[in-house]
Backbone as a chain_set.jsonl record, in Angstrom:
{"seq": "XXXXXXXXXXXXXXXXXXXXXXXXXXXXXXXXXXXXXXXXXXXXXXXXXXXXXXXXXXXXXXXXXXXXXXXXXXXXXXXXXXXXXXXXXXXXXXXXXXXXXXXXXXXXXXXXXXXXXXXXXXXXXXXXXXXXXXXXXXXXXXXXXXXXXXXXXXXXXXXXXXXXXXX", "coords": {"N": [[-21.775, -5.177, -8.531], [-23.882, -7.026, -8.369], [-23.64, -8.648, -10.517], [-21.463, -9.903, -9.983], [-21.172, -11.473, -7.336], [-19.35, -12.859, -5.855], [-17.002, -11.514, -6.078], [-14.201, -9.661, -4.809], [-14.279, -6.849, -2.959], [-12.516, -4.028, -2.774], [-11.758, -1.381, -0.629], [-11.992, 2.219, -0.562], [-8.97, 4.069, -1.16], [-7.642, 5.689, 1.459], [-5.454, 8.413, 2.218], [-2.271, 9.163, 3.926], [-2.868, 11.655, 4.84], [-5.537, 11.821, 5.666], [-5.259, 9.982, 7.748], [-3.646, 11.623, 9.433], [-5.639, 13.467, 9.963], [-7.218, 12.09, 11.671], [-8.776, 10.185, 10.434], [-10.881, 11.216, 9.329], [-12.377, 11.532, 6.719], [-12.475, 8.776, 5.782], [-13.708, 7.61, 7.864], [-16.3, 8.839, 7.718], [-17.067, 7.9, 5.286], [-17.357, 5.194, 5.828], [-19.47, 5.356, 7.6], [-21.409, 6.344, 6.03], [-21.992, 4.382, 4.083], [-22.891, 2.418, 5.797], [-25.263, 3.702, 6.782], [-26.517, 3.76, 4.335], [-27.102, 1.044, 3.987], [-25.347, -0.509, 2.461], [-23.067, -2.921, 1.103], [-20.165, -3.356, 2.87], [-16.641, -2.834, 2.081], [-14.524, -5.664, 1.283], [-11.891, -5.647, 1.908], [-9.663, -3.258, 3.106], [-8.05, -0.176, 2.201], [-4.996, 1.798, 1.81], [-2.853, 4.596, 1.371], [0.465, 5.446, 1.84], [3.016, 7.643, 2.614], [4.541, 8.393, 4.672], [7.226, 9.085, 6.945], [7.419, 7.816, 9.326], [7.236, 5.069, 11.636], [5.658, 2.263, 9.951], [3.808, 0.718, 11.292], [2.23, 2.308, 12.814], [0.239, 3.835, 11.161], [-1.035, 1.644, 10.164], [-1.966, 0.289, 12.522], [-3.62, 2.399, 13.638], [-5.47, 2.656, 11.344], [-6.95, 0.027, 11.588], [-7.83, 0.265, 14.177], [-9.736, 2.226, 13.897], [-11.385, 1.13, 11.997], [-12.475, -1.06, 13.414], [-14.522, 0.041, 14.857], [-16.73, -0.215, 13.315], [-19.346, -2.29, 12.258], [-18.798, -5.372, 10.508], [-16.656, -4.56, 9.231], [-13.621, -4.326, 7.115], [-11.013, -6.812, 7.811], [-8.522, -6.826, 6.878], [-6.044, -5.207, 4.807], [-4.935, -3.454, 1.841], [-1.96, -1.898, 0.941], [-2.052, 0.44, -1.135], [-0.499, 2.331, -2.209], [2.917, 3.086, -1.431], [6.023, 4.601, -0.368], [9.313, 5.558, 0.207], [12.038, 7.912, 0.484], [14.311, 7.207, 1.795], [16.528, 4.611, 2.044], [16.936, 2.861, 4.251], [14.531, 3.342, 5.541], [12.707, 2.551, 3.73], [13.219, -0.318, 3.676], [12.524, -1.121, 6.155], [9.723, -0.542, 5.898], [9.069, -2.347, 3.949], [9.707, -4.892, 5.167], [7.984, -4.775, 7.354], [5.427, -4.636, 6.196], [5.427, -7.1, 4.697], [5.457, -8.868, 6.763], [3.223, -8.387, 8.307], [0.186, -9.651, 9.179], [-2.364, -8.454, 8.753], [-1.856, -7.11, 6.468], [-2.511, -7.561, 3.06], [-1.499, -7.066, 0.41], [1.063, -5.074, -0.837], [2.04, -2.179, -2.588], [4.521, -0.537, -4.383], [5.027, 2.93, -5.019], [6.022, 5.819, -6.599], [6.974, 3.76, -9.405], [8.646, 4.595, -11.403], [10.221, 7.748, -12.233], [8.092, 10.135, -13.291], [8.46, 12.296, -15.862], [9.275, 15.608, -15.143], [7.984, 15.538, -12.591], [9.293, 15.318, -10.197], [9.785, 13.262, -8.408], [11.967, 11.624, -8.077], [13.542, 10.896, -5.785], [11.935, 9.034, -4.652], [11.251, 7.115, -6.52], [11.728, 3.834, -7.921], [13.143, 3.252, -10.243], [15.34, 5.427, -11.718], [15.491, 8.503, -13.511], [17.528, 8.199, -15.246], [17.471, 5.651, -16.01], [18.575, 3.666, -14.338], [18.503, 1.753, -11.417], [17.381, 3.267, -8.441], [18.597, 4.071, -5.053], [16.464, 3.241, -3.316], [15.194, 1.486, -5.093], [17.229, -0.424, -5.358], [16.931, -1.618, -2.822], [14.304, -2.539, -2.814], [14.476, -4.331, -4.96], [16.102, -6.133, -3.884], [14.529, -7.239, -1.855], [12.483, -8.246, -3.445], [13.659, -10.245, -4.986], [14.428, -12.057, -2.92], [11.935, -12.682, -1.877], [10.787, -13.957, -4.184], [12.387, -16.19, -4.342], [11.405, -17.437, -2.059], [8.764, -17.972, -2.374], [6.567, -19.721, -4.63], [4.893, -18.489, -6.286], [4.538, -15.466, -8.363], [5.429, -12.501, -6.797], [5.296, -9.171, -5.26], [4.844, -7.352, -7.392], [5.263, -4.328, -8.932], [3.569, -1.089, -9.181], [3.233, -0.389, -11.89], [2.831, -2.738, -13.201], [4.928, -4.065, -14.083], [6.779, -6.96, -13.592], [8.955, -8.552, -11.121], [11.063, -9.517, -12.43], [11.576, -7.473, -14.366], [12.981, -5.637, -12.745], [15.197, -7.018, -12.337], [16.631, -6.953, -14.498], [18.247, -4.837, -14.291], [21.558, -3.977, -13.864]], "CA": [[-21.596, -6.278, -7.645], [-24.943, -7.94, -8.498], [-23.137, -9.545, -11.675], [-20.157, -10.782, -9.495], [-21.395, -11.676, -5.909], [-18.106, -13.489, -5.11], [-15.822, -10.571, -6.229], [-13.834, -9.138, -3.515], [-14.475, -5.383, -3.09], [-11.454, -3.177, -2.165], [-12.23, -0.111, -0.133], [-11.281, 3.488, -1.097], [-7.562, 4.202, -0.449], [-7.33, 6.986, 2.103], [-3.966, 8.701, 2.279], [-1.749, 9.509, 5.234], [-3.496, 12.995, 5.184], [-6.731, 11.417, 6.27], [-4.773, 9.467, 8.967], [-3.329, 12.82, 10.23], [-6.995, 14.115, 10.399], [-8.101, 11.218, 12.51], [-9.471, 9.229, 9.583], [-12.271, 11.922, 9.06], [-12.974, 11.137, 5.492], [-12.744, 7.435, 5.658], [-14.909, 7.32, 8.837], [-17.41, 9.365, 7.185], [-17.387, 7.129, 4.197], [-17.887, 3.989, 6.317], [-20.685, 5.757, 8.2], [-22.497, 6.599, 5.07], [-22.296, 3.157, 3.478], [-23.657, 1.782, 6.705], [-26.627, 4.26, 6.663], [-27.384, 3.355, 3.091], [-27.328, -0.373, 3.957], [-24.446, -1.03, 1.295], [-22.111, -3.906, 1.447], [-18.872, -2.796, 3.203], [-15.564, -3.583, 1.336], [-13.831, -6.996, 1.926], [-10.599, -5.243, 2.072], [-9.478, -1.693, 3.269], [-6.835, 0.293, 1.337], [-4.35, 3.029, 2.171], [-1.596, 5.037, 0.636], [1.28, 6.122, 2.875], [4.368, 8.116, 2.304], [5.134, 8.74, 6.002], [8.498, 8.666, 7.332], [7.349, 7.278, 10.681], [7.021, 3.519, 11.509], [4.554, 1.896, 9.218], [2.793, 0.127, 12.153], [1.349, 3.471, 13.301], [-0.797, 4.103, 10.352], [-1.792, 0.345, 10.141], [-2.702, 0.122, 13.664], [-4.682, 3.396, 13.611], [-6.544, 2.274, 10.558], [-7.72, -0.995, 12.093], [-8.511, 0.856, 15.455], [-10.815, 3.13, 13.363], [-12.285, 0.25, 11.359], [-13.097, -1.983, 14.428], [-15.743, 0.726, 15.284], [-17.767, -0.44, 12.289], [-19.704, -3.731, 12.102], [-18.601, -6.033, 9.201], [-15.403, -3.761, 8.575], [-12.547, -5.27, 6.751], [-10.054, -7.172, 8.692], [-7.144, -6.883, 6.233], [-5.912, -4.086, 3.98], [-3.87, -3.326, 0.848], [-1.198, -0.564, 0.974], [-2.022, 0.637, -2.538], [0.846, 3.271, -2.621], [3.804, 3.495, -0.31], [7.34, 4.763, -0.782], [10.222, 6.394, 1.041], [13.264, 8.235, -0.147], [15.37, 6.778, 2.657], [16.723, 3.179, 1.808], [16.721, 2.17, 5.385], [13.062, 3.39, 5.977], [12.152, 1.549, 2.741], [13.561, -1.704, 4.058], [11.625, -1.329, 7.401], [8.454, -0.59, 5.433], [8.793, -3.599, 3.294], [9.804, -5.839, 6.182], [6.829, -4.617, 8.192], [4.2, -5.165, 5.396], [5.66, -8.472, 4.406], [5.195, -9.825, 8.053], [2.049, -7.971, 8.974], [-0.957, -10.438, 8.759], [-3.535, -7.653, 8.23], [-1.666, -6.483, 5.11], [-2.561, -8.693, 2.058], [-0.734, -6.713, -0.638], [1.578, -3.73, -0.864], [2.498, -1.624, -3.969], [5.483, 0.833, -4.351], [4.598, 3.968, -6.05], [6.099, 5.672, -8.059], [8.029, 2.858, -9.885], [9.599, 5.438, -12.291], [10.055, 9.264, -12.053], [7.522, 10.765, -14.646], [9.116, 13.629, -16.407], [8.833, 16.797, -14.39], [7.133, 15.204, -11.24], [10.235, 15.586, -9.097], [9.694, 12.016, -7.585], [13.34, 10.87, -8.327], [14.124, 10.241, -4.662], [10.946, 7.991, -4.379], [11.142, 6.155, -7.63], [12.551, 2.707, -7.918], [14.071, 3.519, -11.387], [15.69, 6.936, -11.94], [15.233, 9.04, -15.056], [18.725, 7.787, -16.008], [17.185, 4.262, -16.287], [19.195, 2.858, -13.415], [17.789, 1.508, -10.041], [17.803, 4.15, -7.35], [18.981, 3.439, -3.723], [15.445, 2.567, -2.837], [15.158, 0.572, -5.995], [18.061, -1.606, -4.959], [16.443, -2.205, -1.556], [13.087, -3.224, -3.335], [14.967, -5.563, -5.773], [16.77, -7.198, -3.052], [13.378, -7.909, -1.2], [11.668, -8.976, -4.379], [14.529, -11.459, -5.33], [14.5, -12.923, -1.709], [10.552, -13.182, -1.958], [10.54, -14.909, -5.236], [13.044, -17.456, -3.949], [10.737, -18.111, -1.005], [7.473, -18.319, -2.843], [6.556, -20.198, -5.988], [4.152, -17.591, -7.105], [5.105, -14.219, -8.465], [5.116, -11.5, -5.693], [5.951, -7.87, -5.251], [4.692, -6.534, -8.559], [5.054, -2.955, -8.83], [2.371, -0.406, -9.615], [3.251, -0.249, -13.302], [2.395, -3.905, -13.716], [6.122, -4.794, -14.427], [7.207, -7.956, -12.673], [10.281, -8.387, -10.485], [12.026, -9.795, -13.59], [11.871, -6.331, -14.958], [13.975, -5.154, -11.958], [16.394, -7.941, -12.357], [17.38, -6.543, -15.765], [19.229, -3.803, -14.081], [22.777, -4.603, -13.265]], "C": [[-22.681, -7.309, -7.831], [-24.479, -9.042, -9.613], [-21.931, -10.276, -11.05], [-20.396, -10.839, -7.895], [-20.224, -12.12, -5.227], [-16.95, -12.59, -5.298], [-15.554, -9.971, -4.948], [-13.791, -7.526, -3.879], [-13.402, -4.718, -2.189], [-11.899, -1.725, -1.868], [-11.487, 1.097, -0.769], [-9.976, 3.611, -0.252], [-7.507, 5.643, 0.136], [-5.787, 7.07, 2.199], [-3.643, 8.948, 3.732], [-2.339, 10.831, 5.75], [-4.64, 12.692, 6.016], [-6.295, 10.718, 7.617], [-4.479, 10.433, 9.983], [-4.526, 13.51, 10.835], [-7.806, 13.276, 11.313], [-9.09, 10.371, 11.678], [-10.951, 9.884, 9.217], [-13.02, 11.531, 7.904], [-13.444, 9.641, 5.46], [-13.857, 7.068, 6.696], [-16.233, 7.763, 8.3], [-17.884, 8.459, 5.998], [-18.02, 5.762, 4.767], [-19.281, 4.251, 7.032], [-21.854, 5.829, 7.12], [-22.83, 5.342, 4.401], [-23.099, 2.176, 4.435], [-25.044, 2.316, 6.698], [-27.342, 3.838, 5.537], [-27.673, 1.844, 3.017], [-26.29, -1.036, 2.82], [-23.499, -1.981, 1.929], [-20.786, -3.165, 1.698], [-17.77, -3.481, 2.207], [-15.118, -4.763, 2.128], [-12.587, -6.603, 2.388], [-10.331, -3.747, 2.107], [-8.287, -1.426, 2.41], [-6.367, 1.582, 1.94], [-3.244, 3.278, 1.319], [-0.791, 5.665, 1.891], [2.656, 6.447, 2.377], [5.068, 8.778, 3.579], [6.403, 8.231, 6.364], [8.526, 7.95, 8.811], [7.083, 5.692, 10.517], [5.697, 3.123, 10.911], [3.361, 1.219, 10.167], [1.787, 1.187, 12.703], [0.185, 3.653, 12.531], [-1.747, 2.881, 10.24], [-2.566, 0.274, 11.395], [-3.825, 1.069, 13.873], [-5.727, 3.129, 12.626], [-7.467, 1.255, 11.053], [-8.338, -0.573, 13.48], [-9.867, 1.464, 14.909], [-11.813, 2.067, 12.889], [-12.958, -0.641, 12.372], [-14.358, -1.234, 15.08], [-16.944, 0.489, 14.427], [-18.003, -1.814, 12.292], [-19.359, -4.051, 10.578], [-17.425, -5.135, 8.499], [-14.424, -4.691, 8.187], [-11.53, -5.566, 7.886], [-8.558, -7.201, 8.096], [-7.318, -5.553, 5.172], [-4.817, -4.23, 2.841], [-3.221, -1.934, 1.082], [-1.103, -0.406, -0.538], [-0.975, 1.537, -3.093], [1.656, 3.35, -1.313], [5.154, 3.835, -0.965], [8.11, 5.597, 0.307], [11.563, 6.649, 0.31], [14.482, 7.577, 0.564], [15.349, 5.188, 2.455], [16.276, 2.472, 3.146], [15.266, 2.227, 5.913], [12.264, 2.44, 4.956], [12.255, 0.102, 3.203], [12.65, -2.04, 5.159], [10.237, -1.415, 7.001], [8.088, -1.932, 4.761], [8.823, -4.793, 4.236], [8.48, -5.958, 6.993], [5.572, -5.224, 7.416], [4.18, -6.582, 5.001], [5.179, -9.351, 5.677], [3.954, -9.388, 8.652], [0.826, -8.789, 8.447], [-2.08, -9.664, 8.213], [-3.167, -6.958, 6.907], [-1.68, -7.617, 4.058], [-1.533, -8.383, 0.984], [-0.108, -5.365, -0.373], [2.294, -3.437, -2.188], [3.387, -0.395, -3.846], [4.948, 1.78, -5.405], [5.53, 5.221, -5.761], [7.133, 4.719, -8.42], [9.056, 3.464, -10.709], [9.211, 6.916, -11.905], [9.462, 9.861, -13.304], [8.142, 12.089, -14.705], [8.509, 14.85, -15.731], [8.055, 16.654, -13.153], [7.995, 15.406, -10.124], [10.118, 14.473, -8.036], [11.014, 11.254, -7.63], [13.576, 10.113, -7.023], [13.111, 8.985, -4.262], [10.861, 6.841, -5.329], [12.164, 4.956, -7.462], [13.569, 2.613, -9.089], [14.163, 4.945, -11.648], [15.362, 7.26, -13.265], [16.413, 8.683, -15.821], [18.447, 6.351, -16.351], [17.781, 3.167, -15.409], [18.396, 2.754, -12.051], [18.302, 2.711, -9.148], [18.254, 3.434, -6.023], [17.813, 2.726, -3.278], [14.953, 1.441, -3.778], [15.848, -0.698, -5.724], [17.484, -2.274, -3.657], [15.157, -3.075, -2.072], [13.611, -4.476, -4.057], [15.47, -6.608, -4.862], [15.652, -7.975, -2.177], [12.716, -8.75, -2.16], [12.439, -10.222, -4.748], [14.296, -12.384, -4.138], [12.985, -13.463, -1.791], [10.332, -14.254, -3.112], [11.204, -16.22, -4.944], [12.187, -18.177, -2.937], [9.435, -18.542, -1.399], [7.412, -18.819, -4.287], [5.795, -19.222, -6.859], [4.82, -16.222, -7.266], [4.631, -13.224, -7.244], [5.721, -10.255, -5.952], [5.862, -7.14, -6.59], [4.622, -5.089, -8.247], [3.889, -2.288, -9.499], [2.258, -0.461, -11.135], [2.733, -1.51, -14.092], [3.635, -4.654, -14.173], [6.319, -5.944, -13.327], [8.623, -7.767, -12.171], [11.385, -8.672, -11.481], [12.526, -8.487, -14.367], [13.072, -5.527, -14.178], [15.277, -5.791, -12.063], [17.129, -7.664, -13.567], [18.504, -5.537, -15.432], [20.372, -4.442, -13.449], [23.016, -4.277, -11.747]], "O": [[-22.43, -8.458, -7.467], [-24.923, -10.19, -9.574], [-21.453, -11.239, -11.649], [-19.653, -10.117, -7.231], [-20.062, -11.794, -4.051], [-15.911, -12.87, -4.7], [-16.424, -9.767, -4.101], [-13.331, -7.081, -4.93], [-13.432, -4.868, -0.968], [-12.342, -0.986, -2.747], [-10.464, 0.93, -1.433], [-9.86, 3.359, 0.948], [-7.351, 6.632, -0.58], [-5.02, 6.108, 2.248], [-4.496, 8.956, 4.62], [-2.314, 11.096, 6.952], [-4.742, 13.292, 7.085], [-7.02, 10.911, 8.593], [-4.854, 10.312, 11.15], [-4.511, 14.037, 11.947], [-8.917, 13.636, 11.704], [-10.111, 9.912, 12.19], [-11.942, 9.228, 8.896], [-14.204, 11.21, 8.013], [-14.595, 9.32, 5.166], [-14.79, 6.32, 6.401], [-17.219, 7.043, 8.452], [-19.092, 8.327, 5.804], [-19.034, 5.277, 4.266], [-20.144, 3.373, 7.014], [-23.005, 5.441, 7.322], [-24.019, 5.194, 4.119], [-23.831, 1.291, 3.994], [-25.983, 1.524, 6.619], [-28.542, 3.565, 5.58], [-28.387, 1.392, 2.122], [-26.584, -2.143, 2.367], [-23.162, -1.884, 3.109], [-20.33, -2.421, 0.829], [-18.012, -4.539, 1.626], [-15.27, -4.887, 3.343], [-12.139, -7.243, 3.34], [-10.749, -3.036, 1.194], [-7.603, -2.34, 1.951], [-7.142, 2.362, 2.494], [-2.716, 2.406, 0.628], [-1.355, 6.286, 2.791], [3.353, 5.615, 1.795], [6.009, 9.568, 3.489], [6.699, 7.057, 6.139], [9.579, 7.589, 9.337], [6.773, 5.168, 9.447], [4.669, 3.634, 11.356], [2.18, 1.204, 9.821], [0.632, 0.879, 12.996], [-0.897, 3.646, 13.116], [-2.973, 2.99, 10.222], [-3.793, 0.202, 11.327], [-4.914, 0.638, 14.252], [-6.888, 3.343, 12.974], [-8.677, 1.473, 11.001], [-9.374, -1.133, 13.839], [-10.949, 1.205, 15.437], [-12.966, 2.08, 13.32], [-14.112, -0.967, 12.096], [-15.145, -1.876, 15.776], [-18.049, 0.926, 14.749], [-17.045, -2.586, 12.325], [-19.552, -3.281, 9.637], [-17.349, -5.065, 7.272], [-14.306, -5.763, 8.78], [-11.243, -4.738, 8.751], [-7.58, -7.548, 8.758], [-8.378, -5.033, 4.823], [-3.91, -5.056, 2.944], [-3.901, -0.953, 1.383], [-0.235, -0.998, -1.179], [-0.623, 1.502, -4.272], [1.119, 3.645, -0.245], [5.394, 3.362, -2.075], [7.513, 6.228, 1.179], [12.124, 5.78, -0.357], [15.547, 7.427, -0.035], [14.322, 4.542, 2.664], [15.382, 1.626, 3.151], [14.813, 1.325, 6.617], [11.346, 1.701, 5.31], [11.268, -0.619, 3.056], [12.041, -3.109, 5.159], [9.5, -2.212, 7.582], [7.027, -2.523, 4.962], [7.972, -5.67, 4.084], [7.965, -7.044, 7.261], [4.846, -6.104, 7.878], [3.134, -7.228, 4.954], [4.583, -10.419, 5.533], [3.573, -10.073, 9.601], [0.474, -8.59, 7.284], [-2.737, -10.128, 7.281], [-4.008, -6.307, 6.287], [-0.898, -8.558, 4.189], [-0.752, -9.265, 0.628], [-0.742, -4.55, 0.297], [2.997, -4.255, -2.781], [3.013, 0.628, -3.272], [4.5, 1.413, -6.491], [5.711, 5.538, -4.585], [8.197, 4.789, -7.804], [10.193, 2.995, -10.771], [8.142, 7.237, -11.384], [10.176, 10.088, -14.281], [8.303, 12.841, -13.744], [7.295, 15.048, -15.786], [7.485, 17.643, -12.691], [7.462, 15.677, -9.048], [10.34, 14.747, -6.856], [11.0, 10.134, -7.12], [13.782, 8.899, -7.037], [13.541, 8.044, -3.596], [10.449, 5.736, -4.976], [13.267, 5.109, -6.938], [14.643, 2.022, -8.978], [13.148, 5.627, -11.789], [14.991, 6.417, -14.082], [16.367, 8.839, -17.041], [19.304, 5.822, -17.059], [17.58, 1.972, -15.626], [17.692, 3.693, -11.681], [19.481, 3.065, -9.148], [18.249, 2.203, -5.997], [18.005, 1.593, -2.835], [14.332, 0.5, -3.283], [15.318, -1.807, -5.802], [17.615, -3.49, -3.519], [15.053, -4.25, -1.719], [13.179, -5.584, -3.741], [15.278, -7.807, -5.058], [15.815, -9.146, -1.834], [12.372, -9.886, -1.834], [11.795, -11.269, -4.809], [13.954, -13.535, -4.409], [12.831, -14.684, -1.77], [9.734, -15.309, -2.896], [10.653, -17.274, -5.262], [12.198, -19.408, -2.91], [8.943, -19.489, -0.785], [8.191, -18.336, -5.108], [6.042, -19.147, -8.063], [5.601, -15.832, -6.397], [3.47, -13.261, -6.836], [6.616, -10.18, -6.794], [6.76, -6.355, -6.895], [3.923, -4.699, -7.312], [3.257, -2.913, -10.35], [1.128, -0.582, -11.607], [2.317, -1.48, -15.251], [3.493, -5.79, -14.626], [5.959, -5.704, -12.175], [9.39, -6.958, -12.694], [12.491, -8.139, -11.385], [13.634, -8.412, -14.898], [13.947, -4.902, -14.777], [16.331, -5.176, -11.899], [18.26, -8.138, -13.677], [19.507, -5.402, -16.133], [20.237, -5.33, -12.607], [23.992, -4.744, -11.161]]}, "num_chains": 1, "name": "protein.A"}
């Protein structure tokens, strides 16, 4: 950080497992960096694969962060997914409209061989968009129409144009 004092520091990405445990790990992490006098991150980060409304984990995260001085006021959702297209649409709409969420990234974009993530993947092992991939493509296309800059890049670094290649 000394070499880049203006760089934005992204916090560790705690999972929904830590959320369910009352943010035990993340709370200890923020306590320790405070004890050591270290700079807190500029942005928090979380992963979530919960089937519940996304505002619950986001509200809980910021409720916990607000107990620390200089804690981040915004977050990145560094991994999220749902096997249910309707839940995927709700999550995307929520993250898109929530001012405390700066960026959100779908994971996994593809189903790595043998991982069993086909229902969560945007692109199935057959090379076609999955039902949740269709939801994501619809959002990404609408977002690109609304914003001049590229948005909604998926975890693998592919742009939305890569999703448009699928009929």
